[in-house]
CSV table of C-alpha atoms and ligand atoms in Angstrom, one decimal:
chain,number,residue,atom,x,y,z
E,1,MET,CA,-48.2,-51.7,-14.6
E,2,LEU,CA,-45.5,-54.2,-14.6
E,3,LEU,CA,-44.8,-53.6,-10.8
E,4,GLU,CA,-48.6,-54.2,-10.1
E,5,GLN,CA,-49.0,-57.3,-11.9
E,6,LEU,CA,-45.9,-58.6,-10.4
E,7,GLU,CA,-47.8,-58.0,-7.2
E,8,TYR,CA,-51.0,-60.1,-8.5
E,9,PHE,CA,-48.8,-63.2,-9.7
E,10,THR,CA,-46.6,-63.5,-6.8
E,11,PRO,CA,-46.0,-60.9,-3.7
E,12,ARG,CA,-42.5,-61.9,-3.5
E,13,TRP,CA,-39.5,-61.2,-5.5
E,14,VAL,CA,-35.7,-60.4,-5.8
E,15,GLU,CA,-35.4,-56.6,-7.3
E,16,VAL,CA,-31.9,-56.3,-9.1
E,17,ASN,CA,-31.3,-52.6,-10.1
E,18,ILE,CA,-29.4,-52.9,-13.4
E,19,ASP,CA,-28.2,-49.4,-13.3
E,20,ALA,CA,-26.0,-50.8,-9.8
E,21,ILE,CA,-24.2,-53.2,-11.7
E,22,LEU,CA,-23.2,-51.3,-14.7
E,23,HIS,CA,-22.3,-48.5,-12.2
E,24,ASN,CA,-20.0,-51.4,-10.8
E,25,LEU,CA,-19.0,-52.4,-14.2
E,26,GLN,CA,-17.7,-48.4,-14.8
E,27,GLU,CA,-16.1,-48.2,-11.6
E,28,ILE,CA,-13.9,-51.4,-12.3
E,29,ARG,CA,-13.3,-50.3,-15.9
E,30,ARG,CA,-11.7,-47.1,-14.4
E,31,TRP,CA,-9.9,-48.9,-12.2
E,32,VAL,CA,-8.1,-51.3,-14.4
E,33,GLY,CA,-7.5,-48.2,-17.0
E,34,PRO,CA,-8.7,-49.0,-20.9
E,35,GLY,CA,-6.1,-51.7,-22.0
E,36,VAL,CA,-7.7,-54.4,-19.7
E,37,LYS,CA,-10.2,-56.2,-21.1
E,38,ILE,CA,-13.4,-57.2,-18.8
E,39,MET,CA,-14.8,-61.1,-18.3
E,40,ALA,CA,-17.6,-60.5,-16.0
E,41,VAL,CA,-18.4,-63.7,-14.2
E,42,VAL,CA,-22.4,-64.8,-14.1
E,43,LYS,CA,-21.6,-68.1,-12.9
E,44,ALA,CA,-24.4,-69.5,-10.2
E,45,ASP,CA,-27.2,-67.6,-11.8
E,46,ALA,CA,-25.4,-64.4,-11.5
E,47,TYR,CA,-24.9,-65.2,-7.9
E,48,GLY,CA,-28.8,-65.0,-7.5
E,49,HIS,CA,-29.4,-62.3,-9.6
E,50,GLY,CA,-30.4,-64.2,-12.6
E,51,ALA,CA,-28.1,-64.9,-15.2
E,52,ALA,CA,-29.8,-64.1,-18.3
E,53,GLY,CA,-31.0,-60.6,-17.4
E,54,VAL,CA,-27.9,-59.6,-16.0
E,55,ALA,CA,-25.9,-60.8,-18.8
E,56,ARG,CA,-28.1,-59.1,-21.1
E,57,ALA,CA,-27.3,-55.7,-19.4
E,58,LEU,CA,-23.5,-56.4,-19.6
E,59,GLU,CA,-23.4,-57.4,-23.0
E,60,GLU,CA,-25.9,-54.1,-24.2
E,61,ALA,CA,-22.9,-52.1,-22.0
E,62,GLY,CA,-20.2,-54.1,-24.1
E,63,VAL,CA,-18.6,-55.9,-21.4
E,64,ASP,CA,-16.1,-58.2,-23.4
E,65,PHE,CA,-16.5,-61.8,-22.0
E,66,LEU,CA,-18.6,-63.5,-19.8
E,67,ALA,CA,-17.8,-66.9,-18.1
E,68,VAL,CA,-19.8,-69.5,-16.2
E,69,THR,CA,-18.9,-72.6,-14.5
E,70,ALA,CA,-21.0,-75.0,-15.9
E,71,LEU,CA,-22.0,-75.8,-19.5
E,72,GLU,CA,-25.6,-75.6,-18.6
E,73,GLU,CA,-25.4,-72.3,-17.1
E,74,GLY,CA,-24.0,-71.1,-20.8
E,75,ILE,CA,-26.5,-72.7,-22.8
E,76,GLU,CA,-29.2,-71.1,-20.3
E,77,LEU,CA,-27.4,-67.7,-21.6
E,78,ARG,CA,-27.6,-68.8,-25.2
E,79,ARG,CA,-31.0,-70.0,-25.2
E,80,GLN,CA,-31.8,-66.3,-23.7
E,81,GLY,CA,-30.4,-64.6,-26.5
E,82,VAL,CA,-27.0,-63.7,-25.1
E,83,GLU,CA,-24.5,-63.1,-27.7
E,84,ALA,CA,-21.1,-62.5,-26.4
E,85,PRO,CA,-18.1,-65.1,-25.7
E,86,VAL,CA,-18.9,-66.9,-22.8
E,87,LEU,CA,-16.1,-69.3,-21.3
E,88,VAL,CA,-17.0,-72.4,-19.3
E,89,PHE,CA,-14.5,-72.7,-16.5
E,90,ALA,CA,-15.4,-76.4,-15.5
E,91,PRO,CA,-14.2,-79.6,-17.6
E,92,LEU,CA,-16.3,-80.8,-20.5
E,93,ILE,CA,-16.7,-84.4,-20.2
E,94,GLY,CA,-17.9,-86.9,-22.6
E,95,SER,CA,-21.0,-85.3,-25.3
E,96,GLN,CA,-20.5,-82.0,-23.5
E,97,ALA,CA,-17.9,-80.6,-25.7
E,98,GLY,CA,-19.6,-81.3,-29.1
E,99,ILE,CA,-22.8,-79.5,-27.0
E,100,ALA,CA,-20.6,-76.6,-26.4
E,101,ILE,CA,-19.8,-75.7,-29.8
E,102,ASP,CA,-23.2,-75.9,-30.9
E,103,TYR,CA,-24.0,-73.3,-28.3
E,104,ARG,CA,-21.0,-71.1,-29.2
E,105,LEU,CA,-19.7,-71.4,-25.7
E,106,THR,CA,-15.7,-71.4,-25.4
E,107,PRO,CA,-14.4,-74.5,-23.6
E,108,SER,CA,-11.7,-74.3,-21.1
E,109,VAL,CA,-9.1,-77.0,-21.5
E,110,ASN,CA,-8.3,-78.1,-18.4
E,111,SER,CA,-6.1,-81.3,-19.2
E,112,GLU,CA,-4.7,-83.5,-22.5
E,113,GLU,CA,-8.1,-85.2,-22.1
E,114,THR,CA,-10.4,-82.3,-22.5
E,115,ALA,CA,-8.3,-81.1,-25.4
E,116,ARG,CA,-9.0,-84.2,-27.0
E,117,LEU,CA,-12.3,-84.2,-26.3
E,118,VAL,CA,-13.0,-80.7,-27.9
E,119,SER,CA,-10.9,-80.9,-30.9
E,120,ARG,CA,-12.4,-84.4,-32.1
E,121,ALA,CA,-15.8,-82.7,-31.6
E,122,ALA,CA,-14.7,-79.8,-33.4
E,123,ARG,CA,-13.3,-81.8,-36.2
E,124,PHE,CA,-16.6,-83.5,-36.4
E,125,ARG,CA,-18.6,-80.3,-36.5
E,126,GLN,CA,-15.5,-78.7,-39.5
E,127,ARG,CA,-15.5,-75.9,-36.9
E,128,CYS,CA,-12.4,-74.1,-35.5
E,129,VAL,CA,-13.1,-73.8,-31.9
E,130,PRO,CA,-11.2,-71.0,-29.8
E,131,VAL,CA,-10.5,-72.4,-25.8
E,132,HIS,CA,-8.9,-70.8,-22.9
E,133,LEU,CA,-6.2,-73.3,-21.3
E,134,LYS,CA,-6.1,-73.3,-17.4
E,135,VAL,CA,-3.2,-73.7,-15.6
E,136,GLU,CA,-3.3,-75.4,-12.1
E,137,THR,CA,-1.0,-73.0,-10.2
E,138,GLY,CA,-1.7,-73.8,-6.5
E,139,MET,CA,-5.4,-73.6,-6.4
E,140,GLY,CA,-5.9,-77.4,-6.0
E,141,ARG,CA,-8.8,-77.5,-8.0
E,142,MET,CA,-8.3,-78.0,-12.0
E,143,GLY,CA,-6.1,-77.2,-14.5
E,144,VAL,CA,-2.9,-78.5,-16.1
E,145,SER,CA,0.4,-78.5,-14.0
E,146,PRO,CA,3.0,-75.9,-14.9
E,147,SER,CA,5.3,-78.5,-16.1
E,148,ALA,CA,2.7,-80.2,-18.1
E,149,ALA,CA,1.3,-76.9,-19.9
E,150,VAL,CA,3.4,-75.7,-22.3
E,151,GLU,CA,3.7,-79.0,-24.4
E,152,LEU,CA,-0.3,-78.9,-24.5
E,153,ALA,CA,-0.2,-75.4,-25.3
E,154,ALA,CA,1.9,-76.1,-28.3
E,155,ALA,CA,-0.3,-79.0,-29.1
E,156,VAL,CA,-3.5,-77.0,-28.8
E,157,ALA,CA,-2.1,-74.1,-31.0
E,158,ALA,CA,-0.7,-76.8,-33.5
E,159,ASP,CA,-4.5,-78.4,-33.7
E,160,PRO,CA,-6.0,-77.2,-36.8
E,161,TRP,CA,-9.5,-77.5,-35.1
E,162,LEU,CA,-8.4,-75.5,-31.8
E,163,GLU,CA,-7.4,-71.8,-31.4
E,164,LEU,CA,-5.5,-71.3,-28.4
E,165,GLU,CA,-7.2,-68.0,-27.7
E,166,GLY,CA,-6.8,-67.4,-23.6
E,167,LEU,CA,-4.3,-69.0,-20.9
E,168,TYR,CA,-5.5,-68.3,-17.5
E,169,THR,CA,-5.2,-69.5,-13.5
E,170,HIS,CA,-6.8,-69.0,-10.6
E,171,LEU,CA,-5.6,-67.5,-7.2
E,172,ALA,CA,-6.3,-69.5,-4.0
E,173,ALA,CA,-6.2,-66.7,-1.2
E,174,ALA,CA,-6.3,-62.9,-3.2
E,175,ALA,CA,-8.4,-61.7,-0.4
E,176,SER,CA,-6.1,-62.1,2.7
E,177,GLY,CA,-4.3,-60.3,4.2
E,178,LYS,CA,-1.8,-62.1,5.8
E,179,ARG,CA,1.5,-62.1,4.1
E,180,SER,CA,2.0,-65.8,3.9
E,181,ASP,CA,-1.1,-65.7,1.4
E,182,ARG,CA,-0.1,-62.7,-0.5
E,183,ARG,CA,3.7,-64.4,-1.3
E,184,TYR,CA,1.5,-68.0,-2.1
E,185,CYS,CA,-0.3,-65.9,-4.5
E,186,GLU,CA,2.7,-64.0,-6.2
E,187,GLU,CA,3.7,-67.6,-6.2
E,188,GLN,CA,1.1,-68.6,-8.0
E,189,PHE,CA,1.5,-65.7,-10.6
E,190,ARG,CA,5.2,-66.3,-11.0
E,191,ARG,CA,4.3,-70.0,-12.1
E,192,PHE,CA,1.9,-68.7,-14.4
E,193,CYS,CA,4.5,-66.0,-16.1
E,194,GLY,CA,6.5,-68.7,-16.5
E,195,VAL,CA,4.0,-70.6,-19.0
E,196,ALA,CA,3.2,-67.4,-20.4
E,197,GLU,CA,6.7,-66.8,-21.2
E,198,ALA,CA,7.8,-70.2,-22.5
E,199,LEU,CA,4.9,-69.6,-24.8
E,200,ALA,CA,6.4,-66.2,-26.0
E,201,GLU,CA,9.5,-67.9,-26.7
E,202,ARG,CA,8.0,-70.4,-28.9
E,203,GLY,CA,6.4,-67.7,-31.0
E,204,ILE,CA,2.8,-68.9,-29.6
E,205,PRO,CA,1.0,-66.1,-29.2
E,206,VAL,CA,-2.0,-66.3,-26.3
E,207,PRO,CA,-4.1,-63.1,-27.0
E,208,LEU,CA,-5.9,-63.6,-23.5
E,209,ARG,CA,-4.0,-64.0,-20.2
E,210,HIS,CA,-6.0,-63.4,-17.6
E,211,VAL,CA,-5.6,-64.3,-13.3
E,212,CYS,CA,-7.5,-61.8,-11.6
E,213,ASN,CA,-11.1,-62.5,-9.8
E,214,SER,CA,-12.5,-59.3,-7.8
E,215,ALA,CA,-9.9,-59.8,-4.6
E,216,ALA,CA,-6.7,-60.1,-7.0
E,217,LEU,CA,-7.8,-57.2,-9.6
E,218,LEU,CA,-7.9,-55.2,-6.3
E,219,ALA,CA,-4.5,-56.4,-4.5
E,220,PHE,CA,-2.4,-56.8,-7.3
E,221,PRO,CA,-2.5,-54.6,-9.7
E,222,HIS,CA,0.5,-55.8,-11.6
E,223,MET,CA,-1.4,-58.9,-12.3
E,224,HIS,CA,-4.5,-57.7,-14.6
E,225,LEU,CA,-2.3,-58.7,-17.8
E,226,ASP,CA,-4.7,-58.9,-20.5
E,227,MET,CA,-8.2,-59.1,-18.9
E,228,VAL,CA,-10.0,-59.6,-15.3
E,229,ARG,CA,-12.4,-61.8,-14.0
E,230,PRO,CA,-14.6,-60.0,-11.7
E,231,GLY,CA,-17.6,-61.4,-10.1
E,232,THR,CA,-18.2,-59.9,-6.6
E,233,LEU,CA,-17.4,-56.3,-7.4
E,234,LEU,CA,-19.7,-56.3,-9.9
E,235,TYR,CA,-22.4,-57.0,-7.5
E,236,GLY,CA,-21.7,-54.4,-5.3
E,237,GLN,CA,-19.8,-56.4,-2.7
E,238,TYR,CA,-16.1,-56.3,-1.8
E,239,PRO,CA,-14.6,-59.4,-1.1
E,240,VAL,CA,-14.5,-60.6,2.4
E,241,GLY,CA,-10.9,-59.8,3.7
E,242,LYS,CA,-8.2,-57.1,3.8
E,243,LEU,CA,-8.3,-55.2,0.6
E,244,PRO,CA,-7.7,-52.0,-0.6
E,245,ARG,CA,-11.2,-50.1,-1.1
E,246,PRO,CA,-10.9,-47.8,-3.8
E,247,LEU,CA,-14.4,-48.3,-5.9
E,248,ARG,CA,-17.7,-46.6,-5.2
E,249,LEU,CA,-19.9,-49.9,-4.9
E,250,GLU,CA,-23.6,-49.7,-5.4
E,251,ASN,CA,-25.7,-52.3,-4.0
E,252,PRO,CA,-28.0,-53.6,-6.9
E,253,TRP,CA,-30.1,-56.4,-5.2
E,254,GLN,CA,-32.9,-56.6,-2.5
E,255,LEU,CA,-35.0,-59.7,-1.4
E,256,LYS,CA,-38.7,-58.2,-1.0
E,257,ALA,CA,-42.1,-59.6,-0.5
E,258,ARG,CA,-45.4,-58.3,0.7
E,259,ILE,CA,-47.2,-58.5,3.9
E,260,LEU,CA,-50.4,-61.5,3.6
E,261,GLN,CA,-52.0,-61.4,6.8
E,262,ILE,CA,-51.8,-59.1,10.2
E,263,GLN,CA,-53.3,-60.2,13.5
E,264,GLU,CA,-53.0,-59.0,17.1
E,265,PHE,CA,-52.0,-61.5,20.1
E,266,PRO,CA,-52.1,-61.1,23.6
E,267,PRO,CA,-49.5,-61.9,26.2
E,268,GLY,CA,-48.6,-65.4,26.4
E,269,ALA,CA,-49.6,-66.2,22.9
E,270,SER,CA,-46.8,-68.5,20.9
E,271,ILE,CA,-45.6,-67.9,17.3
E,272,GLY,CA,-45.1,-70.2,14.9
E,273,TYR,CA,-43.5,-74.1,14.9
E,274,GLU,CA,-42.5,-75.4,18.3
E,275,ARG,CA,-43.9,-72.3,19.9
E,276,ALA,CA,-40.4,-70.8,19.5
E,277,ALA,CA,-41.7,-67.1,20.3
E,278,VAL,CA,-44.2,-66.5,23.1
E,279,VAL,CA,-45.5,-62.6,23.3
E,280,ARG,CA,-44.7,-60.8,26.3
E,281,ARG,CA,-47.1,-57.7,25.2
E,282,ARG,CA,-49.6,-57.2,22.8
E,283,THR,CA,-48.6,-58.1,19.5
E,284,ARG,CA,-49.1,-57.3,15.8
E,285,VAL,CA,-48.2,-60.0,14.0
E,286,ALA,CA,-47.4,-60.2,10.0
E,287,VAL,CA,-47.4,-63.2,8.4
E,288,LEU,CA,-44.7,-62.7,5.0
E,289,PRO,CA,-44.5,-65.6,2.3
E,290,ILE,CA,-40.4,-66.0,2.5
E,291,GLY,CA,-38.9,-69.0,4.4
E,292,TYR,CA,-36.0,-71.4,4.5
E,293,ALA,CA,-36.7,-73.2,1.3
E,294,ASP,CA,-36.3,-69.5,-0.5
E,295,GLY,CA,-32.8,-68.9,1.1
E,296,PHE,CA,-33.5,-67.4,3.8
E,297,THR,CA,-31.6,-67.7,7.0
E,298,MET,CA,-29.7,-70.7,4.8
E,299,GLU,CA,-25.7,-70.4,5.3
E,300,PRO,CA,-23.1,-72.3,4.3
E,301,ARG,CA,-21.4,-74.4,7.3
E,302,LEU,CA,-18.0,-73.9,7.1
E,303,ARG,CA,-15.1,-75.6,9.1
E,304,PRO,CA,-13.6,-73.3,11.8
E,305,ARG,CA,-9.8,-73.2,10.3
E,306,SER,CA,-8.1,-72.6,13.7
E,307,PHE,CA,-8.9,-72.6,17.3
E,308,TRP,CA,-9.3,-69.1,17.4
E,309,GLU,CA,-12.2,-69.3,14.6
E,310,LEU,CA,-13.6,-71.9,16.9
E,311,LEU,CA,-13.5,-69.6,19.6
E,312,ARG,CA,-15.1,-67.0,17.6
E,313,ALA,CA,-17.8,-69.4,16.2
E,314,TRP,CA,-18.6,-70.6,20.2
E,315,GLY,CA,-18.7,-66.7,21.3
E,316,LYS,CA,-21.0,-65.9,18.6
E,317,ALA,CA,-23.6,-69.3,19.3
E,318,PHE,CA,-23.3,-68.6,23.1
E,319,LEU,CA,-24.1,-64.6,22.7
E,320,SER,CA,-27.1,-65.5,20.7
E,321,TRP,CA,-28.4,-67.9,23.2
E,322,LEU,CA,-27.7,-65.4,26.0
E,323,TRP,CA,-29.4,-62.5,24.1
E,324,GLY,CA,-31.8,-64.4,21.8
E,325,LYS,CA,-34.0,-61.1,21.4
E,326,ARG,CA,-31.2,-59.0,20.0
E,327,TRP,CA,-30.0,-61.5,17.5
E,328,ARG,CA,-32.8,-62.3,16.3
E,329,GLU,CA,-33.2,-62.1,12.5
E,330,THR,CA,-34.9,-59.1,11.4
E,331,VAL,CA,-36.8,-57.8,8.1
E,332,GLU,CA,-36.8,-53.7,7.0
E,333,ILE,CA,-40.3,-52.4,6.9
E,334,ASN,CA,-41.3,-48.8,6.1
E,335,GLY,CA,-37.6,-47.9,6.9
E,336,LYS,CA,-37.6,-49.9,10.6
E,337,GLN,CA,-35.7,-53.0,11.5
E,338,VAL,CA,-38.4,-55.2,13.1
E,339,PRO,CA,-37.6,-58.6,14.6
E,340,ILE,CA,-38.7,-62.2,13.1
E,341,LEU,CA,-40.6,-64.0,15.4
E,342,GLY,CA,-39.8,-67.9,16.2
E,343,ARG,CA,-38.5,-70.2,13.8
E,344,VAL,CA,-38.5,-69.3,10.2
E,345,ALA,CA,-40.7,-71.8,8.5
E,346,MET,CA,-40.1,-73.6,5.0
E,347,GLN,CA,-42.2,-70.9,2.8
E,348,LEU,CA,-43.2,-68.3,5.4
E,349,CYS,CA,-42.3,-66.4,8.2
E,350,MET,CA,-43.3,-63.9,10.6
E,351,ALA,CA,-42.8,-60.4,11.9
E,352,ASP,CA,-43.5,-58.4,14.8
E,353,VAL,CA,-45.1,-55.1,13.4
E,354,THR,CA,-46.2,-53.6,16.4
E,355,ASP,CA,-43.9,-50.9,15.9
E,356,VAL,CA,-44.9,-50.3,12.9
E,357,PRO,CA,-48.5,-49.0,13.2
E,358,GLU,CA,-48.8,-48.1,9.4
E,359,ALA,CA,-48.1,-51.6,8.3
E,360,ARG,CA,-51.2,-53.4,6.3
E,361,VAL,CA,-51.9,-56.1,4.1
E,362,GLY,CA,-49.5,-55.4,1.0
E,363,THR,CA,-47.1,-53.5,2.8
E,364,VAL,CA,-43.6,-54.3,1.6
E,365,ALA,CA,-40.7,-55.7,3.8
E,366,SER,CA,-37.1,-55.9,2.6
E,367,PHE,CA,-34.8,-59.0,3.6
E,368,SER,CA,-31.3,-59.5,3.9
E,369,ALA,CA,-30.4,-62.9,2.8
E,370,ARG,CA,-27.3,-64.9,1.3
E,371,ARG,CA,-27.5,-63.9,-2.2
E,372,THR,CA,-26.5,-67.2,-3.8
E,373,ALA,CA,-28.8,-69.1,-1.7
E,374,VAL,CA,-32.1,-67.4,-2.4
E,375,SER,CA,-34.1,-69.9,-4.6
E,376,ARG,CA,-34.2,-69.0,-8.3
E,377,ALA,CA,-38.0,-69.9,-7.9
E,378,LEU,CA,-38.3,-66.6,-7.0
E,379,PRO,CA,-38.8,-64.1,-10.0
E,380,ARG,CA,-36.1,-61.6,-10.8
E,381,LEU,CA,-37.7,-57.6,-11.5
E,382,TYR,CA,-34.8,-55.8,-13.2
E,383,MET,CA,-34.9,-52.5,-12.7
E,384,ARG,CA,-33.3,-49.3,-14.9
E,385,ALA,CA,-33.8,-45.7,-14.4
E,386,SER,CA,-36.2,-46.8,-11.3
E,387,ARG,CA,-38.5,-48.6,-13.7
E,388,PRO,CA,-39.4,-52.1,-14.5
E,389,TRP,CA,-37.0,-53.4,-17.3
E,390,LEU,CA,-37.7,-57.0,-17.5
E,391,VAL,CA,-39.1,-59.9,-15.3
E,392,SER,CA,-38.2,-63.6,-15.4
E,393,SER,CA,-39.4,-65.5,-17.8
E,394,TRP,CA,-42.6,-67.2,-17.0
E,395,LEU,CA,-44.2,-64.2,-15.4
E,396,GLU,CA,-43.5,-62.0,-18.6
E,397,GLU,CA,-45.8,-64.8,-20.3
E,398,GLU,CA,-48.3,-64.7,-17.7
E,399,ILE,CA,-48.6,-60.6,-17.6
E,400,ALA,CA,-48.9,-60.9,-21.8
E,401,ARG,CA,-51.6,-63.0,-21.1
E,402,GLU,CA,-53.4,-60.9,-18.7
E,403,ARG,CA,-53.1,-57.8,-20.9
E,404,GLU,CA,-54.6,-59.9,-24.1
E,405,LYS,CA,-57.1,-60.5,-21.3
E,406,GLU,CA,-57.8,-56.7,-20.8
E,407,VAL,CA,-58.0,-56.0,-24.4
E,408,ARG,CA,-60.4,-58.6,-24.8
E,409,LEU,CA,-62.7,-57.3,-22.0
E,410,SER,CA,-62.7,-53.7,-23.1
E,411,GLU,CA,-63.1,-55.0,-26.8
E,412,GLY,CA,-66.7,-56.5,-25.6
E,413,THR,CA,-67.8,-53.5,-24.0
H,1,PLP,C1,-16.1,-67.4,-9.5
H,1,PLP,C2,-14.9,-67.3,-10.1
H,1,PLP,C3,-14.0,-65.6,-10.5
H,1,PLP,C4,-14.8,-64.4,-10.0
H,1,PLP,O1,-14.5,-64.8,-8.7
H,1,PLP,P1,-15.0,-63.0,-7.6
H,1,PLP,O2,-14.6,-63.3,-6.6
H,1,PLP,O3,-16.6,-63.4,-7.3
H,1,PLP,O4,-14.6,-62.1,-8.4
H,1,PLP,C5,-13.1,-65.5,-11.3
H,1,PLP,N1,-12.6,-66.5,-11.9
H,1,PLP,C6,-12.5,-67.8,-11.5
H,1,PLP,C7,-12.3,-69.0,-12.2
H,1,PLP,C8,-13.9,-68.1,-10.7
H,1,PLP,O5,-14.5,-69.8,-10.4
């Protein structure tokens, strides 16, 4: 029912298998053991899976903490009814501190300034606010330097409006297998432990010390401490790099769209903008409602870090030019990989379905894309036990309206 309605409203969506995410959570739990808490990172719209739906499911499964980068991401979770504690990584500025407190979000203290800001906003509201102190140990991003961290932590612990609930840091190169990078991470951890030990010596308790992202929780089991902060692993992927792979991960994510039109073109016909593709045979061309504005074929542009990486990038570009055909984007239709023809347009693309004779208008195609780049405007359809569980909100409203209409029609007859 829900699925048919979805097809009616929008022929393109991201299917998110909640069971797979919960399975991956179980796998992480098994790996870190029962003594270690889990903070599920749901920033960037849960890495493109839709933050609210994913957070609700994780909360139901008893995850200890959630985390986002930005204040507004935390607000969205609260507005969608998520009750679990949510840590905000980014430093709060100006009136954000008060807003965070009003939404019961847990601020990071990234500097003396943030501490003062949050304390003032807490006093104004006559509420004691738990915070996590972020130590900058070598990521080169945000946090308090180890030399200043002990004093600031002591000040936070002594502040009647602040509760020092957590102490954390972020590793810069946990996924790299290189010995120099591993040593660097160990040094970061040593600096962090220095701060934690100094606080223990001064009798300042910190219940939640956490260091590990996905890569670190795999590579450095001795760094698990009180809590780990997986993102990537929850979503069924191993971080890129040389890492142990002890978990059986399941993929929860699939971008899908239905074919809107199929036409046959004779040899020599050009397909799409700039006539970038000219077909050599009689070709059945399917139009699909996914383009670069939806995030398809959008990749971050990263500057090569070494001459070797530069050569590799050149090599790839050269090969894709030389063997254009083999390097074309593909989509999967009825279990077959078929090529995208010509340029991907803003909201449409064309696929060659000559070899999928059973393809019709309405047949579903599956796309690969960078998940965090896929537009939030595409509805997320959450599946549980292979059945639709939830769709993103505006669609839910539309579907409810449709149902009402149906009821009224049936009453009228
Ligand atoms: C994104 C992020 C994580 C999770 O990283 P993954 O590599 O996806 O597991 C953990 N901690 C911080 C501070 C982050 O920004």
